[in-house]
PDB file of C-alpha atoms in Angstrom:
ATOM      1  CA  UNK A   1      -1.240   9.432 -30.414  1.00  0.00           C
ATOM      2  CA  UNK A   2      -1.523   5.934 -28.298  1.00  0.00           C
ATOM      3  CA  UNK A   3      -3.361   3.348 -29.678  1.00  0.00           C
ATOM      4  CA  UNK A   4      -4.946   3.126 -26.727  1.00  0.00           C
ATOM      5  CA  UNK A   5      -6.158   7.313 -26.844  1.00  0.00           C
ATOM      6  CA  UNK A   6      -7.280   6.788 -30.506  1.00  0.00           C
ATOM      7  CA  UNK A   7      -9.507   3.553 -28.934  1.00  0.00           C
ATOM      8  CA  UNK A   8     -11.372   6.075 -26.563  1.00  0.00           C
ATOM      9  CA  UNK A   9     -11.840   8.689 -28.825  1.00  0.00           C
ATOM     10  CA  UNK A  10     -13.735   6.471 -31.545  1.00  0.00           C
ATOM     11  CA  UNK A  11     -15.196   4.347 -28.522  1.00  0.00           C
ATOM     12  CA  UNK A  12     -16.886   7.933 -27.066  1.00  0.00           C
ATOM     13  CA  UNK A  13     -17.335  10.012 -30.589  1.00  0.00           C
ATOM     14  CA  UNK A  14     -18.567   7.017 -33.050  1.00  0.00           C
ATOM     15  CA  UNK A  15     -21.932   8.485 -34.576  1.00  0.00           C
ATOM     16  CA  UNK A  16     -21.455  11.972 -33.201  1.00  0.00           C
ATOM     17  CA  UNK A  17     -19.907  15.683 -34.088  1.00  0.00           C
ATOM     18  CA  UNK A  18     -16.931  15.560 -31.906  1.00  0.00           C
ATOM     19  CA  UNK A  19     -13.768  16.291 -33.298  1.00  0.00           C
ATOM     20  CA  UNK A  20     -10.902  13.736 -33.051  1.00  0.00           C
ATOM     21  CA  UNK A  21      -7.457  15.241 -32.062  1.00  0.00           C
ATOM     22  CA  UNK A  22      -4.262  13.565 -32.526  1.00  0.00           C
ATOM     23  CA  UNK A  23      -1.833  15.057 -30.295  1.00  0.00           C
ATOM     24  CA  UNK A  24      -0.500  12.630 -27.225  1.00  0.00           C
ATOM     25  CA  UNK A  25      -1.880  13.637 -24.459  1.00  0.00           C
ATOM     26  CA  UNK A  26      -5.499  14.968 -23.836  1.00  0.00           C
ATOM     27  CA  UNK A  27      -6.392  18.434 -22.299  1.00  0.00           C
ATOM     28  CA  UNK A  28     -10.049  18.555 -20.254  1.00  0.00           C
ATOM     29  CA  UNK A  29     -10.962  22.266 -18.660  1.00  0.00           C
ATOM     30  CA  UNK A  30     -12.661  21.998 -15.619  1.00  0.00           C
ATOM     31  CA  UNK A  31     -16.232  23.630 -15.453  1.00  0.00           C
ATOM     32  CA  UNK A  32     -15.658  24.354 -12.271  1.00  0.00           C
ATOM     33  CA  UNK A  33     -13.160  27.503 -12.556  1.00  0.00           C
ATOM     34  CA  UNK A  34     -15.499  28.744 -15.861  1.00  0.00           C
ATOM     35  CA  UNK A  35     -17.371  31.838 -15.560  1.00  0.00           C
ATOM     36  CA  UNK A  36     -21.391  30.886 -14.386  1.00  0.00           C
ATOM     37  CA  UNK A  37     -22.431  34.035 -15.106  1.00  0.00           C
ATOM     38  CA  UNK A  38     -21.339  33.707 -18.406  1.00  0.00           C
ATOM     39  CA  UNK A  39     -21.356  29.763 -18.779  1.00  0.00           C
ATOM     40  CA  UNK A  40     -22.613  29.366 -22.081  1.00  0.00           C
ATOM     41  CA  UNK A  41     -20.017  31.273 -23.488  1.00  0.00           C
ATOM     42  CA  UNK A  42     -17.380  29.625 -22.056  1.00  0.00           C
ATOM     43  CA  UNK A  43     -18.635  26.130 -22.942  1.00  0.00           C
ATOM     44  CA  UNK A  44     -18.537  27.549 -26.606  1.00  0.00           C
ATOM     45  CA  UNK A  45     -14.931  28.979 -26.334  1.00  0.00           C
ATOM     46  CA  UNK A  46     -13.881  25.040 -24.892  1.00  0.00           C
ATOM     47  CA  UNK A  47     -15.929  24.447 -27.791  1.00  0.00           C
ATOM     48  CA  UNK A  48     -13.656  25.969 -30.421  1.00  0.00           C
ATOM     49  CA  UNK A  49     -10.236  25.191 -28.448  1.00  0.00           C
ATOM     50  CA  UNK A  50      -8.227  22.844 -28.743  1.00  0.00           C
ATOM     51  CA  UNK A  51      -9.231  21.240 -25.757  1.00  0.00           C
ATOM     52  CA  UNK A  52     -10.434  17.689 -26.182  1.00  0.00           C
ATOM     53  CA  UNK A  53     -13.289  16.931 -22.918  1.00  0.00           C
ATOM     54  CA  UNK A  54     -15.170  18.894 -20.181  1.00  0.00           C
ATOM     55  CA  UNK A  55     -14.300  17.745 -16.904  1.00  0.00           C
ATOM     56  CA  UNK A  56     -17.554  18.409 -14.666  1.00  0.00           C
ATOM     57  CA  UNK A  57     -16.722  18.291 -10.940  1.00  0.00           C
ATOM     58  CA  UNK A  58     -19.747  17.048  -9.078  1.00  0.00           C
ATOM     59  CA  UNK A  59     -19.761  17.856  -5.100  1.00  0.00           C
ATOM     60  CA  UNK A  60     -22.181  16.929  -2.311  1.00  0.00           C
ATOM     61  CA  UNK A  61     -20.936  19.088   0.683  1.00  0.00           C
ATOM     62  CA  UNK A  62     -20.392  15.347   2.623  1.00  0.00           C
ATOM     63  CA  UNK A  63     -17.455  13.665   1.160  1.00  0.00           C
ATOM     64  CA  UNK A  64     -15.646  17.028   0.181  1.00  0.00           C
ATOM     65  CA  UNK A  65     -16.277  20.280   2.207  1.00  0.00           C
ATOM     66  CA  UNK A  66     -17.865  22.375  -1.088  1.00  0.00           C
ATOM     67  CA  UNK A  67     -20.797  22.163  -3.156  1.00  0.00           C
ATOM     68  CA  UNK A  68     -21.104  22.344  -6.867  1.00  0.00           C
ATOM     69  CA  UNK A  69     -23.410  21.437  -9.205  1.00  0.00           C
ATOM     70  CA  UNK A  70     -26.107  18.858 -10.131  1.00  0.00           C
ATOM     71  CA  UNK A  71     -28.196  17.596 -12.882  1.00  0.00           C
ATOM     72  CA  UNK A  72     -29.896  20.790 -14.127  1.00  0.00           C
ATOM     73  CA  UNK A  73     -26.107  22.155 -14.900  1.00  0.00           C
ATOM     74  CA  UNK A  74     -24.605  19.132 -16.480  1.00  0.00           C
ATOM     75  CA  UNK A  75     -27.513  18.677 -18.947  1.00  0.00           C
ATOM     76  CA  UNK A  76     -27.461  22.034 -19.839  1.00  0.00           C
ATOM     77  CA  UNK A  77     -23.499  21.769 -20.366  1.00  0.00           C
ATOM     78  CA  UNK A  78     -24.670  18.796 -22.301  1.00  0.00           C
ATOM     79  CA  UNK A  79     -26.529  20.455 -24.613  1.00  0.00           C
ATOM     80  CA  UNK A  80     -24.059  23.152 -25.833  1.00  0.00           C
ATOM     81  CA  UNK A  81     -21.227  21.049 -25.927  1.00  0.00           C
ATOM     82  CA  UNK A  82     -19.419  19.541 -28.187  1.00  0.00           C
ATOM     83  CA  UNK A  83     -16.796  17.070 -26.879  1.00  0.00           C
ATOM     84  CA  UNK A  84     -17.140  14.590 -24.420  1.00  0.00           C
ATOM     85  CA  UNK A  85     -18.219  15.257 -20.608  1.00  0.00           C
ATOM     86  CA  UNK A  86     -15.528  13.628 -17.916  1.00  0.00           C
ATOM     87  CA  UNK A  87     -17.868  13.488 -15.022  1.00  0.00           C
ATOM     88  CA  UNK A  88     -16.111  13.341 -11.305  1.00  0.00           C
ATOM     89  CA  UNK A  89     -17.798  12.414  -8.674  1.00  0.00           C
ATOM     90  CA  UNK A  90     -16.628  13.674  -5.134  1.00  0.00           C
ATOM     91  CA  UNK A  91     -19.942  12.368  -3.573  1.00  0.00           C
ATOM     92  CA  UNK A  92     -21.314   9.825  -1.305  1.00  0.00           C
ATOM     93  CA  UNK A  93     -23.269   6.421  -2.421  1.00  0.00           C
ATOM     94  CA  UNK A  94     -22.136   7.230  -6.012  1.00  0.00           C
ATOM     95  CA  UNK A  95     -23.828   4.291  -6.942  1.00  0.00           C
ATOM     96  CA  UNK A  96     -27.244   6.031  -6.339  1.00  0.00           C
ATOM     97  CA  UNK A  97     -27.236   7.967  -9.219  1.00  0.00           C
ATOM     98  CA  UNK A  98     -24.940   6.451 -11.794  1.00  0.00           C
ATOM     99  CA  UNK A  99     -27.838   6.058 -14.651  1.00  0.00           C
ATOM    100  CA  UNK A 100     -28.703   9.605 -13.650  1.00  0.00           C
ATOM    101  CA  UNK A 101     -25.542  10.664 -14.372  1.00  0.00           C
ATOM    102  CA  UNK A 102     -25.528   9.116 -17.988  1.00  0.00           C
ATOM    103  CA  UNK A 103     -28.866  10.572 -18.540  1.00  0.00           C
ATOM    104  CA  UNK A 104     -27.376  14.275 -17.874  1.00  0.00           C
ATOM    105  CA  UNK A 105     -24.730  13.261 -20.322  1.00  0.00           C
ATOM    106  CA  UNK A 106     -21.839  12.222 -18.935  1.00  0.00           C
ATOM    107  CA  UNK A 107     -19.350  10.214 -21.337  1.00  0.00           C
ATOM    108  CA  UNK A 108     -17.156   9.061 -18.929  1.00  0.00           C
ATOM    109  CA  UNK A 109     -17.806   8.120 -14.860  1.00  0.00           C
ATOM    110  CA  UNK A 110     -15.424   8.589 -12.520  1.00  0.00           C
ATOM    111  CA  UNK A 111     -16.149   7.781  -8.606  1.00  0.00           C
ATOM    112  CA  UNK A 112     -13.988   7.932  -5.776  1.00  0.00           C
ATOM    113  CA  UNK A 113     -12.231   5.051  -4.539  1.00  0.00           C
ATOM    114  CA  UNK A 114     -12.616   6.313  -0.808  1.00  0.00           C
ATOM    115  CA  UNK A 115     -16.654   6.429  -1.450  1.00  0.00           C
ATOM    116  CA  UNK A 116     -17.158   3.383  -2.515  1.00  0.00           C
ATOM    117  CA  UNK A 117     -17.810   0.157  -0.197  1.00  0.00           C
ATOM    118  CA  UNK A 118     -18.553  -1.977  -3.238  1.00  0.00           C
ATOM    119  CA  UNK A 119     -15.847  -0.293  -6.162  1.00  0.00           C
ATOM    120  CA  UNK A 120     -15.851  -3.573  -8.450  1.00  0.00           C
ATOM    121  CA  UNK A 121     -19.788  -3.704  -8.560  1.00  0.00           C
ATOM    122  CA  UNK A 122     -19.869   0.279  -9.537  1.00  0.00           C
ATOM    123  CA  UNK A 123     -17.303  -0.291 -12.590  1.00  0.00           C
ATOM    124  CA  UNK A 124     -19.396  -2.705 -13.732  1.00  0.00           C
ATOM    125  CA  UNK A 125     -22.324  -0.254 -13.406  1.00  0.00           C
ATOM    126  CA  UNK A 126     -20.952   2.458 -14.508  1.00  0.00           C
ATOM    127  CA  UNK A 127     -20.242   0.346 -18.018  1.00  0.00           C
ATOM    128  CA  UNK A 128     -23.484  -1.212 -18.008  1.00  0.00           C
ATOM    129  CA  UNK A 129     -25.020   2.196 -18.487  1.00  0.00           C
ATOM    130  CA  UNK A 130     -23.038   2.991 -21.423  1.00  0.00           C
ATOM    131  CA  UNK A 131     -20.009   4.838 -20.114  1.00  0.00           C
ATOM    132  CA  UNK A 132     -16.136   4.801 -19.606  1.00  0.00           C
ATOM    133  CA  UNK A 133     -15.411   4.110 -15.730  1.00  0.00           C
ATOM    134  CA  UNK A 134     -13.156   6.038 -13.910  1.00  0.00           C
ATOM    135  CA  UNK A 135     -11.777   5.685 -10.241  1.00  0.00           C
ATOM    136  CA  UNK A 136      -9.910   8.443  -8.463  1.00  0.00           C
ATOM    137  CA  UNK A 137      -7.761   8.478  -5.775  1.00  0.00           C
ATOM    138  CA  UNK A 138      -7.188  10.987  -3.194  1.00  0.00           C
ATOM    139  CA  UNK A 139      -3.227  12.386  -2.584  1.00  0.00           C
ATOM    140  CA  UNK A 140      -3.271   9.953   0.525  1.00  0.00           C
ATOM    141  CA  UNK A 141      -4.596   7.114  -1.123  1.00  0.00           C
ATOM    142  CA  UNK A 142      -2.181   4.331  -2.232  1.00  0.00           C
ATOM    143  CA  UNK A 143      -2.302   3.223  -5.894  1.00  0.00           C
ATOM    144  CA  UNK A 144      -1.589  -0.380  -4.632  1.00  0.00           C
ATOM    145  CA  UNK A 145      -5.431  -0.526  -3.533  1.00  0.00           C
ATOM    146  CA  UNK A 146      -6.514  -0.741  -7.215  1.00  0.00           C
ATOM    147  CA  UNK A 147      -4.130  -3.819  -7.933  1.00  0.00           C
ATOM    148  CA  UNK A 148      -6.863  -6.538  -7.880  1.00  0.00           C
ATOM    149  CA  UNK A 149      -9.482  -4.083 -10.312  1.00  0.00           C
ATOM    150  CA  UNK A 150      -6.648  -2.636 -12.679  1.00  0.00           C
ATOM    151  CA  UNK A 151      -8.124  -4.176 -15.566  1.00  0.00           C
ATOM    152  CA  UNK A 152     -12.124  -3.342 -14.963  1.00  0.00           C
ATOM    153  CA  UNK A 153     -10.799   0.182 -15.137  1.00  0.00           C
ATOM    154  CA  UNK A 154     -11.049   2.397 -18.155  1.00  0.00           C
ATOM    155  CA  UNK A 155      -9.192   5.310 -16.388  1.00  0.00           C
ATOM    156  CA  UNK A 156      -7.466   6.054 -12.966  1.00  0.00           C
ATOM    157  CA  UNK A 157      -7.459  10.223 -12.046  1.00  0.00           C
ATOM    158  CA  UNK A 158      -4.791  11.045  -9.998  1.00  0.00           C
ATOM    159  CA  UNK A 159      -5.985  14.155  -7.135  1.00  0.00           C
ATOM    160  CA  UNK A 160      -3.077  16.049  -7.204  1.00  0.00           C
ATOM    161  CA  UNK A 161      -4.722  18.031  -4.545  1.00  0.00           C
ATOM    162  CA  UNK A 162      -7.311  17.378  -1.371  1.00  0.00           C
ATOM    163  CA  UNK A 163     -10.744  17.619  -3.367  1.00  0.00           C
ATOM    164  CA  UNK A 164     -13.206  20.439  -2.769  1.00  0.00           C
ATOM    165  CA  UNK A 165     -11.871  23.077  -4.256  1.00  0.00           C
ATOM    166  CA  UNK A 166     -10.241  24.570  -7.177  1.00  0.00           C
ATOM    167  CA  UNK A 167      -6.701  26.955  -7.089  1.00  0.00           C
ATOM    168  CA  UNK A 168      -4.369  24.698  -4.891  1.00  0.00           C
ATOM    169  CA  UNK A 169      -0.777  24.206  -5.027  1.00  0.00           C
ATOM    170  CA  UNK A 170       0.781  21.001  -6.286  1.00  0.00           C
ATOM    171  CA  UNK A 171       1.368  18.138  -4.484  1.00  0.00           C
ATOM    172  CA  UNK A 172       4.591  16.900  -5.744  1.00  0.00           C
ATOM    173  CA  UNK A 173       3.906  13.216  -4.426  1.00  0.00           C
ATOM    174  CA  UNK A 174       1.345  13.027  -7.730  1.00  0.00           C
ATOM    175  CA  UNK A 175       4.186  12.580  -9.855  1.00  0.00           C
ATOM    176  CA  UNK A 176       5.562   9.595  -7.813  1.00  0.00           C
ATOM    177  CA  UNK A 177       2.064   8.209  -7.694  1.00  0.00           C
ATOM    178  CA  UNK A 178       1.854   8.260 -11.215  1.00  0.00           C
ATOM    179  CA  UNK A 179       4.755   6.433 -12.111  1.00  0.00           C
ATOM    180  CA  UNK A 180       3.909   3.676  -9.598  1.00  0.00           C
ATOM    181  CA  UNK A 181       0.659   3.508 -11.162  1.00  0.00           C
ATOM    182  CA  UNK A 182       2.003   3.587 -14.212  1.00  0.00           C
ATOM    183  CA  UNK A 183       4.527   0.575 -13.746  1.00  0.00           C
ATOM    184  CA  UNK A 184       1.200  -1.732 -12.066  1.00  0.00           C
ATOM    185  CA  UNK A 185      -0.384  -1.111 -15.408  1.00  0.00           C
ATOM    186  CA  UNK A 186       2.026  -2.417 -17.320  1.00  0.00           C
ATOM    187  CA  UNK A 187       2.670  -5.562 -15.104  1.00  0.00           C
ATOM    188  CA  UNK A 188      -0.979  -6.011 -15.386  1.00  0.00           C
ATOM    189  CA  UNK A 189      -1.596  -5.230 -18.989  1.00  0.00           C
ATOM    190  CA  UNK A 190      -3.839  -2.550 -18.469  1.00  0.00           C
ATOM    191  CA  UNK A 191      -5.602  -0.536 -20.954  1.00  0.00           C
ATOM    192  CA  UNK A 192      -6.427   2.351 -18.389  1.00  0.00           C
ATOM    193  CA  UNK A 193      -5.389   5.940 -19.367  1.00  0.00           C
ATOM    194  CA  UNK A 194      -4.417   8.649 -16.398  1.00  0.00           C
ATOM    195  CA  UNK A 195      -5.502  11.863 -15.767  1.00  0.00           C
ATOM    196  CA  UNK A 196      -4.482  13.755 -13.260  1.00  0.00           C
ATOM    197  CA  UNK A 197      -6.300  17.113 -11.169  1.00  0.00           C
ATOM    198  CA  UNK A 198      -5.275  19.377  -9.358  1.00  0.00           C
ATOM    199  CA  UNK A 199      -2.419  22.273  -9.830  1.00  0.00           C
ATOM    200  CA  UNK A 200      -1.514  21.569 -13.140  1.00  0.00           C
ATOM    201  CA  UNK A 201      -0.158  24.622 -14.936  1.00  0.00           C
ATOM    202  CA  UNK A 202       2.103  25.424 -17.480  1.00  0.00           C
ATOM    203  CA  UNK A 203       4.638  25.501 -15.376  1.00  0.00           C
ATOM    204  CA  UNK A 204       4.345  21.875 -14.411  1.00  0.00           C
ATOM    205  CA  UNK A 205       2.713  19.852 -16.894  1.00  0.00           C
ATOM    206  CA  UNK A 206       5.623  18.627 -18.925  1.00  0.00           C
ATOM    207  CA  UNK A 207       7.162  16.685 -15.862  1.00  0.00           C
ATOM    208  CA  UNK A 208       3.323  15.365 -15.317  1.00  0.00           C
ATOM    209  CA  UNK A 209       3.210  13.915 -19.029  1.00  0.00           C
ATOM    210  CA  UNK A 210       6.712  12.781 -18.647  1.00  0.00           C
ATOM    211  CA  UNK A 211       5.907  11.391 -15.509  1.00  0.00           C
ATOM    212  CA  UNK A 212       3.121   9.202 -17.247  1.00  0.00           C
ATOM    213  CA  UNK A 213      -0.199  10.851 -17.237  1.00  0.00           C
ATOM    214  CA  UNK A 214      -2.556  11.080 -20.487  1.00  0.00           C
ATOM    215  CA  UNK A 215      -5.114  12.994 -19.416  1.00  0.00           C
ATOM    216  CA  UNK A 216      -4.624  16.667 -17.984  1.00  0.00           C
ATOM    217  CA  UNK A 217      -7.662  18.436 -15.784  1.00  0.00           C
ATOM    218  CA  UNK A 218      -7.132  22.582 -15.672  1.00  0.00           C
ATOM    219  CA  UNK A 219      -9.080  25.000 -13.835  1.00  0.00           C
ATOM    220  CA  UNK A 220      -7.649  28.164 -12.624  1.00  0.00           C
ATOM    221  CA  UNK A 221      -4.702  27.470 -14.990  1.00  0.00           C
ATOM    222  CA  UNK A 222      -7.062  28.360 -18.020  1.00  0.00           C
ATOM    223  CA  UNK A 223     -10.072  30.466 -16.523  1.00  0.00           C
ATOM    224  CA  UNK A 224      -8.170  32.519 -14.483  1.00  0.00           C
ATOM    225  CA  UNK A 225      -5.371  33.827 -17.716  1.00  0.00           C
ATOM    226  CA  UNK A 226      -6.275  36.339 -19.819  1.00  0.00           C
ATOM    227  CA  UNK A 227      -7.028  34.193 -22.902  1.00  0.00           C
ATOM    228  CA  UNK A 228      -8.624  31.149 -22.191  1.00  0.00           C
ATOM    229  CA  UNK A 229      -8.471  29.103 -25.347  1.00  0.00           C
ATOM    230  CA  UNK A 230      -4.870  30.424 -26.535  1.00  0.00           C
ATOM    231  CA  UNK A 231      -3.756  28.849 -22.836  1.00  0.00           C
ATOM    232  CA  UNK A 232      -5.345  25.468 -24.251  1.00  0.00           C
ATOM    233  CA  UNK A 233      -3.659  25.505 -27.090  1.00  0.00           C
ATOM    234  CA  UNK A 234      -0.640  26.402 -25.240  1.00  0.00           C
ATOM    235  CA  UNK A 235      -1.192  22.957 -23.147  1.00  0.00           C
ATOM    236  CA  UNK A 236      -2.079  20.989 -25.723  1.00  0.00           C
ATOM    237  CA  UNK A 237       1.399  22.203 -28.337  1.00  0.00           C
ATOM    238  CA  UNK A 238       3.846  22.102 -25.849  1.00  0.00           C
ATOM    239  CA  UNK A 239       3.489  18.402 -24.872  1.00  0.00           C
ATOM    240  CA  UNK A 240       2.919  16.971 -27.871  1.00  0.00           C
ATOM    241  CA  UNK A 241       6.477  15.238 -28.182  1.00  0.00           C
ATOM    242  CA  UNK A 242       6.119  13.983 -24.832  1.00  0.00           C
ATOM    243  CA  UNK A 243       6.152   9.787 -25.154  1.00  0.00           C
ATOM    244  CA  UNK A 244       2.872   8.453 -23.302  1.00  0.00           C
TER     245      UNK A 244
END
């Protein structure tokens, strides 16, 4: 694993239970595509995967066509789980609620570049309340616009669909995105990881990893199979020569 990977999993886990991994590349199921009739189980079954964070999609019905979840959910998630909670924010006037958000348990912050008038001032919020900050980028949104906060980040998350909902196809362009972004980090000396969201399957994931990304969101790709956590583990074996 990347220094930089084993720096955010001590940064996030130091004087708590969760497990650090050592693989390359980290896998975070979306609690979005779980089972809410039957949440608590599958929070325990991400529990004893192999997956390494819960990635909690938060919608308002405003900036993305869908609603999700709120506080009452992500607390409870909190409280079963047992790994870190990657918090998305596909809302408007993120900056409302960002100590909120740390309250309910959230680990890591990420807001949406197209949400925010002020994005430097939220980064800095988002850190002074004790979490990693995260900026994502819609599939028409140029990773050129986060040249001049590249190193406030902690993480850039790559929509490799239109937000809102979960079980789209692909956008190709992702992978092109990610290597640009990937190149500007390295110019810049950034320490920012990348996830990516949106489409990722089996079928696709090695070229995303190759491509540059460290940090894989899945939805439908694990929910919807027949065994959950052996499709983790899947995702997590099968990349782990990839170079990051």
């Amino acid at each position: 694993m990347s220094d930089l990977l084993t720096e955010w999993y001590y940064h996030i886990n130091q004087s708590s239970h969760y497990q650090i991994n050592t693989l390359s590349h980290l896998i975070a199921p979306s609690v979005l595509s779980a089972d809410f009739a039957n949440l608590g189980r599958d929070i325990e079954m991400i529990n004893r995967s192999e997956a390494d964070w819960f990635h909690v999609d938060v919608m308002d019905g405003v900036f993305v066509p869908n609603i999700s979840f709120g506080f009452p959910v992500i607390k409870a998630v909190k409280k079963l789980a047992k790994k870190p909670l990657d918090v998305h924010l596909m809302i408007v006037q993120p900056e409302r609620y960002v100590k909120e958000f740390k309250d309910a348990g959230a680990d890591i912050l990420t807001v949406q570049y197209e949400a925010c008038t002020h994005l430097h001032r939220i980064i800095y919020q988002i850190k002074e309340n004790g979490m990693k900050a995260g900026v994502a980028l819609n599939p028409a949104t140029p990773v050129s616009l986060l040249k001049d906060v590249l190193n406030d980040l902690d993480m850039v998350l790559i929509m490799s669909v239109n937000p809102g909902f979960g079980g789209q196809k692909f956008i190709s362009q992702a992978l092109n995105k990610i290597r640009e972004l990937k190149k500007m980090m390295n110019e810049a000396g950034s320490s920012a990881i990348i996830e990516i969201d949106g489409g990722v399957s089996l079928d696709n994931y090695q070229s995303i990893i190759d491509a540059g990304a460290n940090v894989l969101v899945a939805g439908n790709a694990v929910f919807a199979t027949e065994n959950p956590e052996e499709t983790i583990g899947k995702f997590k074996r099968m990349g782990m020569s990839a170079v990051v």
